[in-house]
Amino acid sequence: DTEVTQTPKHLVMGMTNKKSLKCEQHMGHRAMYWYKQKAKKPPELMFVYSYEKLSINESVPSRFSPECPNSSLLNLHLHALQPEDSALYLCASSQDEGGYTEAFFGQGTRLTVV
Amino acid sequence: AQKITQTQPGMFVQEKEAVTLDCTYDTSDQSYGLFWYKQPSSGEMIFLIYQGSYDEQNATEGRYSLNFQKARKSANLVISASQLGDSAMYFCAMRAPASGTYKYIFGTGTRLKVLA
């Protein structure tokens, strides 16, 4: 099973709403990632969790709050977002943070902030 | 600093023909990994192929092969016998954990259109 599952697939939220994106993998991977991708652009790293601890925060605004409840789950809590935050949010996992193995990506959540 | 460059914003190929997507990279690290991903319009990033910097042979995975030229710092993807389902965005990526950079760095992508 090389699957990373993201929910929901689509999300429309107002600027005052609070919502969460969820990501799950059962490959035993110890590194998990959140990427943001705008249309026609490459994915941009937001956060990296390694062994359930936040390893990298790419200076992401505090209105995005990641959480890793256990080794299989990764959440991204959203609050007071701006329209420019509308994008495809991709979750990924890899065997561990320090290796050279590939990352597996989920299908993404298409977020629209209105 | 590490960087991936994909100079072809878009490519066309006739069905059943082979196509090469270009990728050059820049890193001062001796140890790194190079990856190619396919992104259909559905959004999912699909892993295609991996090449390690110390691998002497070019990687192959089915119809995909990676033309690795270390001295030129290039890692081109070759797709043989193109199929209509190959139409997608293709990203080259690099990872160099030894330098402490654990993230996957992506190029700007090449949009491939396979013509019937």
PDB file of C-alpha atoms in Angstrom:
ATOM      1  CA  ASP A   1       0.000   0.000   0.000  1.00  0.00           C
ATOM      2  CA  THR A   2       1.664   3.198  -1.188  1.00  0.00           C
ATOM      3  CA  GLU A   3      -1.264   5.446  -0.498  1.00  0.00           C
ATOM      4  CA  VAL A   4      -1.514   8.802   1.177  1.00  0.00           C
ATOM      5  CA  THR A   5      -5.116   9.777   1.781  1.00  0.00           C
ATOM      6  CA  GLN A   6      -6.203  13.385   2.110  1.00  0.00           C
ATOM      7  CA  THR A   7      -9.599  14.696   3.151  1.00  0.00           C
ATOM      8  CA  PRO A   8     -11.522  16.624   2.082  1.00  0.00           C
ATOM      9  CA  LYS A   9     -10.760  16.740  -1.632  1.00  0.00           C
ATOM     10  CA  HIS A  10     -12.389  20.145  -1.991  1.00  0.00           C
ATOM     11  CA  LEU A  11     -13.024  22.847   0.609  1.00  0.00           C
ATOM     12  CA  VAL A  12     -14.608  26.256   0.383  1.00  0.00           C
ATOM     13  CA  MET A  13     -14.303  28.397   3.481  1.00  0.00           C
ATOM     14  CA  GLY A  14     -14.940  31.943   4.531  1.00  0.00           C
ATOM     15  CA  MET A  15     -12.232  34.163   5.938  1.00  0.00           C
ATOM     16  CA  THR A  16     -13.638  33.834   9.455  1.00  0.00           C
ATOM     17  CA  ASN A  17     -14.033  30.056   9.392  1.00  0.00           C
ATOM     18  CA  LYS A  18     -11.924  27.431  11.103  1.00  0.00           C
ATOM     19  CA  LYS A  19     -11.347  24.204   9.200  1.00  0.00           C
ATOM     20  CA  SER A  20      -8.882  21.330   9.171  1.00  0.00           C
ATOM     21  CA  LEU A  21      -7.226  19.308   6.448  1.00  0.00           C
ATOM     22  CA  LYS A  22      -6.428  15.692   7.209  1.00  0.00           C
ATOM     23  CA  CYS A  23      -3.768  13.366   5.869  1.00  0.00           C
ATOM     24  CA  GLU A  24      -3.228   9.686   6.618  1.00  0.00           C
ATOM     25  CA  GLN A  25      -0.645   7.106   5.605  1.00  0.00           C
ATOM     26  CA  HIS A  26      -0.113   3.504   6.679  1.00  0.00           C
ATOM     27  CA  MET A  27       3.269   2.857   5.108  1.00  0.00           C
ATOM     28  CA  GLY A  28       5.183   3.240   8.356  1.00  0.00           C
ATOM     29  CA  HIS A  29       6.769   6.425   7.089  1.00  0.00           C
ATOM     30  CA  ARG A  30       8.279   8.637   9.769  1.00  0.00           C
ATOM     31  CA  ALA A  31       8.464  11.896   7.801  1.00  0.00           C
ATOM     32  CA  MET A  32       5.358  13.786   6.694  1.00  0.00           C
ATOM     33  CA  TYR A  33       5.060  17.009   4.752  1.00  0.00           C
ATOM     34  CA  TRP A  34       2.609  19.754   3.855  1.00  0.00           C
ATOM     35  CA  TYR A  35       3.076  21.499   0.528  1.00  0.00           C
ATOM     36  CA  LYS A  36       1.108  24.370  -0.973  1.00  0.00           C
ATOM     37  CA  GLN A  37       0.724  24.569  -4.735  1.00  0.00           C
ATOM     38  CA  LYS A  38      -0.666  27.505  -6.674  1.00  0.00           C
ATOM     39  CA  ALA A  39      -1.915  27.011 -10.213  1.00  0.00           C
ATOM     40  CA  LYS A  40       0.839  26.355 -12.779  1.00  0.00           C
ATOM     41  CA  LYS A  41       3.525  26.516 -10.092  1.00  0.00           C
ATOM     42  CA  PRO A  42       5.609  23.824  -8.375  1.00  0.00           C
ATOM     43  CA  PRO A  43       4.735  22.710  -4.849  1.00  0.00           C
ATOM     44  CA  GLU A  44       6.172  24.863  -2.080  1.00  0.00           C
ATOM     45  CA  LEU A  45       7.114  23.272   1.216  1.00  0.00           C
ATOM     46  CA  MET A  46       5.237  24.490   4.285  1.00  0.00           C
ATOM     47  CA  PHE A  47       6.041  22.044   7.091  1.00  0.00           C
ATOM     48  CA  VAL A  48       7.977  18.853   7.752  1.00  0.00           C
ATOM     49  CA  TYR A  49       7.298  16.467  10.628  1.00  0.00           C
ATOM     50  CA  SER A  50       9.887  13.912  11.521  1.00  0.00           C
ATOM     51  CA  TYR A  51       9.045  11.210  14.061  1.00  0.00           C
ATOM     52  CA  GLU A  52       5.944  13.219  15.007  1.00  0.00           C
ATOM     53  CA  LYS A  53       7.935  16.339  15.817  1.00  0.00           C
ATOM     54  CA  LEU A  54       7.890  19.534  13.778  1.00  0.00           C
ATOM     55  CA  SER A  55      11.199  19.631  11.973  1.00  0.00           C
ATOM     56  CA  ILE A  56      10.815  22.429   9.441  1.00  0.00           C
ATOM     57  CA  ASN A  57       8.488  25.427   9.320  1.00  0.00           C
ATOM     58  CA  GLU A  58       9.134  27.423   6.169  1.00  0.00           C
ATOM     59  CA  SER A  59       8.070  30.707   7.768  1.00  0.00           C
ATOM     60  CA  VAL A  60       4.426  29.900   7.248  1.00  0.00           C
ATOM     61  CA  PRO A  61       1.895  32.417   8.676  1.00  0.00           C
ATOM     62  CA  SER A  62       0.367  31.395  11.980  1.00  0.00           C
ATOM     63  CA  ARG A  63      -3.081  31.121  10.428  1.00  0.00           C
ATOM     64  CA  PHE A  64      -1.809  27.698   9.301  1.00  0.00           C
ATOM     65  CA  SER A  65      -1.238  25.370  12.239  1.00  0.00           C
ATOM     66  CA  PRO A  66       0.065  21.839  11.686  1.00  0.00           C
ATOM     67  CA  GLU A  67      -0.463  18.933  14.025  1.00  0.00           C
ATOM     68  CA  CYS A  68       0.818  15.366  14.033  1.00  0.00           C
ATOM     69  CA  PRO A  69      -1.315  13.336  16.483  1.00  0.00           C
ATOM     70  CA  ASN A  70       0.511  10.091  15.695  1.00  0.00           C
ATOM     71  CA  SER A  71       2.877   8.589  13.150  1.00  0.00           C
ATOM     72  CA  SER A  72       0.093   7.943  10.642  1.00  0.00           C
ATOM     73  CA  LEU A  73      -1.814  11.207  10.798  1.00  0.00           C
ATOM     74  CA  LEU A  74      -1.070  14.775   9.870  1.00  0.00           C
ATOM     75  CA  ASN A  75      -3.492  17.665  10.182  1.00  0.00           C
ATOM     76  CA  LEU A  76      -3.396  21.242   8.983  1.00  0.00           C
ATOM     77  CA  HIS A  77      -5.628  23.588  10.947  1.00  0.00           C
ATOM     78  CA  LEU A  78      -6.794  26.676   9.107  1.00  0.00           C
ATOM     79  CA  HIS A  79      -8.060  29.868  10.697  1.00  0.00           C
ATOM     80  CA  ALA A  80      -8.703  33.367   9.384  1.00  0.00           C
ATOM     81  CA  LEU A  81      -7.349  32.610   5.956  1.00  0.00           C
ATOM     82  CA  GLN A  82      -7.055  35.120   3.142  1.00  0.00           C
ATOM     83  CA  PRO A  83      -8.243  34.704  -0.468  1.00  0.00           C
ATOM     84  CA  GLU A  84      -4.599  34.418  -1.563  1.00  0.00           C
ATOM     85  CA  ASP A  85      -4.371  31.225   0.488  1.00  0.00           C
ATOM     86  CA  SER A  86      -6.576  29.509  -2.081  1.00  0.00           C
ATOM     87  CA  ALA A  87      -4.462  26.704  -3.523  1.00  0.00           C
ATOM     88  CA  LEU A  88      -3.974  22.948  -3.743  1.00  0.00           C
ATOM     89  CA  TYR A  89      -2.627  21.621  -0.448  1.00  0.00           C
ATOM     90  CA  LEU A  90      -0.631  18.441  -0.803  1.00  0.00           C
ATOM     91  CA  CYS A  91       0.375  16.062   1.930  1.00  0.00           C
ATOM     92  CA  ALA A  92       3.314  13.712   1.445  1.00  0.00           C
ATOM     93  CA  SER A  93       5.246  11.120   3.396  1.00  0.00           C
ATOM     94  CA  SER A  94       8.633   9.475   3.066  1.00  0.00           C
ATOM     95  CA  GLN A  95      10.415   6.704   4.889  1.00  0.00           C
ATOM     96  CA  ASP A  96      12.330   9.124   7.059  1.00  0.00           C
ATOM     97  CA  GLU A  97      13.559  12.653   6.939  1.00  0.00           C
ATOM     98  CA  GLY A  98      17.184  11.879   6.258  1.00  0.00           C
ATOM     99  CA  GLY A  99      16.962   9.289   3.547  1.00  0.00           C
ATOM    100  CA  TYR A 100      17.030   9.465  -0.202  1.00  0.00           C
ATOM    101  CA  THR A 101      13.783   7.672  -0.828  1.00  0.00           C
ATOM    102  CA  GLU A 102      10.915   9.118  -2.739  1.00  0.00           C
ATOM    103  CA  ALA A 103       8.018  10.936  -1.170  1.00  0.00           C
ATOM    104  CA  PHE A 104       4.503   9.710  -1.779  1.00  0.00           C
ATOM    105  CA  PHE A 105       1.844  12.347  -2.219  1.00  0.00           C
ATOM    106  CA  GLY A 106      -1.861  12.427  -1.599  1.00  0.00           C
ATOM    107  CA  GLN A 107      -4.397  13.719  -4.126  1.00  0.00           C
ATOM    108  CA  GLY A 108      -4.496  17.050  -2.409  1.00  0.00           C
ATOM    109  CA  THR A 109      -7.195  19.329  -1.044  1.00  0.00           C
ATOM    110  CA  ARG A 110      -8.309  22.125  -3.345  1.00  0.00           C
ATOM    111  CA  LEU A 111      -8.990  25.021  -0.989  1.00  0.00           C
ATOM    112  CA  THR A 112     -10.939  28.104  -1.957  1.00  0.00           C
ATOM    113  CA  VAL A 113     -11.121  30.998   0.498  1.00  0.00           C
ATOM    114  CA  VAL A 114     -14.021  33.371  -0.109  1.00  0.00           C
TER     115      VAL A 114
ATOM    116  CA  ALA B   1      21.943  26.762  -2.632  1.00  0.00           C
ATOM    117  CA  GLN B   2      20.194  23.969  -4.424  1.00  0.00           C
ATOM    118  CA  LYS B   3      18.185  24.544  -7.557  1.00  0.00           C
ATOM    119  CA  ILE B   4      16.321  22.570 -10.187  1.00  0.00           C
ATOM    120  CA  THR B   5      15.808  24.014 -13.673  1.00  0.00           C
ATOM    121  CA  GLN B   6      13.302  22.793 -16.223  1.00  0.00           C
ATOM    122  CA  THR B   7      13.567  24.925 -19.345  1.00  0.00           C
ATOM    123  CA  GLN B   8      10.654  23.460 -21.310  1.00  0.00           C
ATOM    124  CA  PRO B   9       7.348  24.942 -20.155  1.00  0.00           C
ATOM    125  CA  GLY B  10       5.439  22.778 -22.628  1.00  0.00           C
ATOM    126  CA  MET B  11       6.100  19.853 -24.939  1.00  0.00           C
ATOM    127  CA  PHE B  12       4.087  18.007 -27.559  1.00  0.00           C
ATOM    128  CA  VAL B  13       4.681  14.417 -28.639  1.00  0.00           C
ATOM    129  CA  GLN B  14       2.886  12.115 -31.008  1.00  0.00           C
ATOM    130  CA  GLU B  15       1.358   8.993 -29.509  1.00  0.00           C
ATOM    131  CA  LYS B  16       3.780   6.013 -29.542  1.00  0.00           C
ATOM    132  CA  GLU B  17       6.784   8.292 -29.975  1.00  0.00           C
ATOM    133  CA  ALA B  18       9.506   8.842 -27.357  1.00  0.00           C
ATOM    134  CA  VAL B  19       9.989  12.189 -25.627  1.00  0.00           C
ATOM    135  CA  THR B  20      12.735  13.667 -23.448  1.00  0.00           C
ATOM    136  CA  LEU B  21      11.976  16.151 -20.690  1.00  0.00           C
ATOM    137  CA  ASP B  22      14.976  18.188 -19.597  1.00  0.00           C
ATOM    138  CA  CYS B  23      16.137  18.787 -16.045  1.00  0.00           C
ATOM    139  CA  THR B  24      19.333  20.363 -14.778  1.00  0.00           C
ATOM    140  CA  TYR B  25      20.257  20.801 -11.166  1.00  0.00           C
ATOM    141  CA  ASP B  26      22.670  22.730  -9.072  1.00  0.00           C
ATOM    142  CA  THR B  27      24.101  21.562  -5.789  1.00  0.00           C
ATOM    143  CA  SER B  28      27.431  21.539  -4.026  1.00  0.00           C
ATOM    144  CA  ASP B  29      26.559  18.305  -2.238  1.00  0.00           C
ATOM    145  CA  GLN B  30      28.177  15.059  -3.302  1.00  0.00           C
ATOM    146  CA  SER B  31      25.285  12.958  -2.133  1.00  0.00           C
ATOM    147  CA  TYR B  32      21.759  13.649  -3.372  1.00  0.00           C
ATOM    148  CA  GLY B  33      18.711  12.068  -4.887  1.00  0.00           C
ATOM    149  CA  LEU B  34      16.887  13.056  -8.055  1.00  0.00           C
ATOM    150  CA  PHE B  35      13.222  12.320  -8.686  1.00  0.00           C
ATOM    151  CA  TRP B  36      10.607  12.740 -11.363  1.00  0.00           C
ATOM    152  CA  TYR B  37       6.935  13.178 -10.579  1.00  0.00           C
ATOM    153  CA  LYS B  38       3.875  13.274 -12.826  1.00  0.00           C
ATOM    154  CA  GLN B  39       0.922  15.486 -11.920  1.00  0.00           C
ATOM    155  CA  PRO B  40      -2.293  14.917 -13.884  1.00  0.00           C
ATOM    156  CA  SER B  41      -5.046  17.500 -13.794  1.00  0.00           C
ATOM    157  CA  SER B  42      -6.537  15.639 -10.817  1.00  0.00           C
ATOM    158  CA  GLY B  43      -3.718  17.072  -8.706  1.00  0.00           C
ATOM    159  CA  GLU B  44      -1.989  14.016  -7.272  1.00  0.00           C
ATOM    160  CA  MET B  45       1.791  13.942  -7.556  1.00  0.00           C
ATOM    161  CA  ILE B  46       2.743  10.490  -8.835  1.00  0.00           C
ATOM    162  CA  PHE B  47       6.290   9.274  -8.251  1.00  0.00           C
ATOM    163  CA  LEU B  48       7.872   7.975 -11.462  1.00  0.00           C
ATOM    164  CA  ILE B  49      11.570   7.340 -11.032  1.00  0.00           C
ATOM    165  CA  TYR B  50      14.569   7.922  -8.752  1.00  0.00           C
ATOM    166  CA  GLN B  51      18.291   8.326  -9.383  1.00  0.00           C
ATOM    167  CA  GLY B  52      20.886   8.454  -6.629  1.00  0.00           C
ATOM    168  CA  SER B  53      23.983  10.554  -7.139  1.00  0.00           C
ATOM    169  CA  TYR B  54      26.232   7.548  -6.637  1.00  0.00           C
ATOM    170  CA  ASP B  55      24.279   5.263  -8.942  1.00  0.00           C
ATOM    171  CA  GLU B  56      26.440   4.445 -11.929  1.00  0.00           C
ATOM    172  CA  GLN B  57      23.636   3.087 -14.061  1.00  0.00           C
ATOM    173  CA  ASN B  58      20.720   5.124 -15.339  1.00  0.00           C
ATOM    174  CA  ALA B  59      17.467   4.315 -13.576  1.00  0.00           C
ATOM    175  CA  THR B  60      14.649   2.687 -15.522  1.00  0.00           C
ATOM    176  CA  GLU B  61      11.035   1.988 -14.553  1.00  0.00           C
ATOM    177  CA  GLY B  62       8.934   0.498 -17.309  1.00  0.00           C
ATOM    178  CA  ARG B  63       8.544   3.126 -20.049  1.00  0.00           C
ATOM    179  CA  TYR B  64      10.427   5.704 -17.982  1.00  0.00           C
ATOM    180  CA  SER B  65      14.179   6.070 -17.943  1.00  0.00           C
ATOM    181  CA  LEU B  66      16.383   8.718 -16.459  1.00  0.00           C
ATOM    182  CA  ASN B  67      19.339   9.941 -18.508  1.00  0.00           C
ATOM    183  CA  PHE B  68      21.746  10.899 -15.719  1.00  0.00           C
ATOM    184  CA  GLN B  69      24.812  12.906 -16.678  1.00  0.00           C
ATOM    185  CA  LYS B  70      26.496  13.800 -13.429  1.00  0.00           C
ATOM    186  CA  ALA B  71      29.268  15.967 -14.849  1.00  0.00           C
ATOM    187  CA  ARG B  72      26.695  18.071 -16.696  1.00  0.00           C
ATOM    188  CA  LYS B  73      24.341  18.008 -13.712  1.00  0.00           C
ATOM    189  CA  SER B  74      21.459  16.861 -15.821  1.00  0.00           C
ATOM    190  CA  ALA B  75      18.765  14.276 -15.132  1.00  0.00           C
ATOM    191  CA  ASN B  76      16.502  14.118 -18.148  1.00  0.00           C
ATOM    192  CA  LEU B  77      13.384  11.943 -18.179  1.00  0.00           C
ATOM    193  CA  VAL B  78      12.791   9.805 -21.251  1.00  0.00           C
ATOM    194  CA  ILE B  79       9.300   8.447 -21.834  1.00  0.00           C
ATOM    195  CA  SER B  80       9.178   5.766 -24.497  1.00  0.00           C
ATOM    196  CA  ALA B  81       6.096   4.827 -26.515  1.00  0.00           C
ATOM    197  CA  SER B  82       4.026   7.789 -25.301  1.00  0.00           C
ATOM    198  CA  GLN B  83       0.397   7.192 -24.446  1.00  0.00           C
ATOM    199  CA  LEU B  84      -2.501   9.631 -24.272  1.00  0.00           C
ATOM    200  CA  GLY B  85      -2.573   9.089 -20.502  1.00  0.00           C
ATOM    201  CA  ASP B  86       0.940  10.513 -20.264  1.00  0.00           C
ATOM    202  CA  SER B  87      -0.472  14.006 -20.836  1.00  0.00           C
ATOM    203  CA  ALA B  88       0.264  15.786 -17.558  1.00  0.00           C
ATOM    204  CA  MET B  89       2.627  18.142 -15.767  1.00  0.00           C
ATOM    205  CA  TYR B  90       6.039  16.643 -15.010  1.00  0.00           C
ATOM    206  CA  PHE B  91       8.244  17.872 -12.181  1.00  0.00           C
ATOM    207  CA  CYS B  92      11.891  17.141 -11.582  1.00  0.00           C
ATOM    208  CA  ALA B  93      12.891  17.225  -7.925  1.00  0.00           C
ATOM    209  CA  MET B  94      16.017  16.906  -5.802  1.00  0.00           C
ATOM    210  CA  ARG B  95      16.779  16.060  -2.232  1.00  0.00           C
ATOM    211  CA  ALA B  96      20.115  16.386  -0.456  1.00  0.00           C
ATOM    212  CA  PRO B  97      19.637  15.354   3.176  1.00  0.00           C
ATOM    213  CA  ALA B  98      23.347  15.247   3.932  1.00  0.00           C
ATOM    214  CA  SER B  99      23.469  19.009   3.749  1.00  0.00           C
ATOM    215  CA  GLY B 100      20.665  19.279   6.224  1.00  0.00           C
ATOM    216  CA  THR B 101      18.160  20.199   3.566  1.00  0.00           C
ATOM    217  CA  TYR B 102      15.502  17.579   3.963  1.00  0.00           C
ATOM    218  CA  LYS B 103      12.924  19.067   1.704  1.00  0.00           C
ATOM    219  CA  TYR B 104      12.195  18.012  -1.824  1.00  0.00           C
ATOM    220  CA  ILE B 105      13.041  20.893  -4.137  1.00  0.00           C
ATOM    221  CA  PHE B 106      10.982  21.040  -7.335  1.00  0.00           C
ATOM    222  CA  GLY B 107      11.596  22.549 -10.732  1.00  0.00           C
ATOM    223  CA  THR B 108       8.970  24.685 -12.441  1.00  0.00           C
ATOM    224  CA  GLY B 109       7.615  21.730 -14.395  1.00  0.00           C
ATOM    225  CA  THR B 110       7.012  20.766 -18.014  1.00  0.00           C
ATOM    226  CA  ARG B 111       3.495  20.304 -19.347  1.00  0.00           C
ATOM    227  CA  LEU B 112       3.428  17.365 -21.759  1.00  0.00           C
ATOM    228  CA  LYS B 113       0.643  16.902 -24.285  1.00  0.00           C
ATOM    229  CA  VAL B 114       0.439  13.614 -26.160  1.00  0.00           C
ATOM    230  CA  LEU B 115      -1.277  13.895 -29.529  1.00  0.00           C
ATOM    231  CA  ALA B 116      -3.383  11.116 -31.033  1.00  0.00           C
TER     232      ALA B 116
END
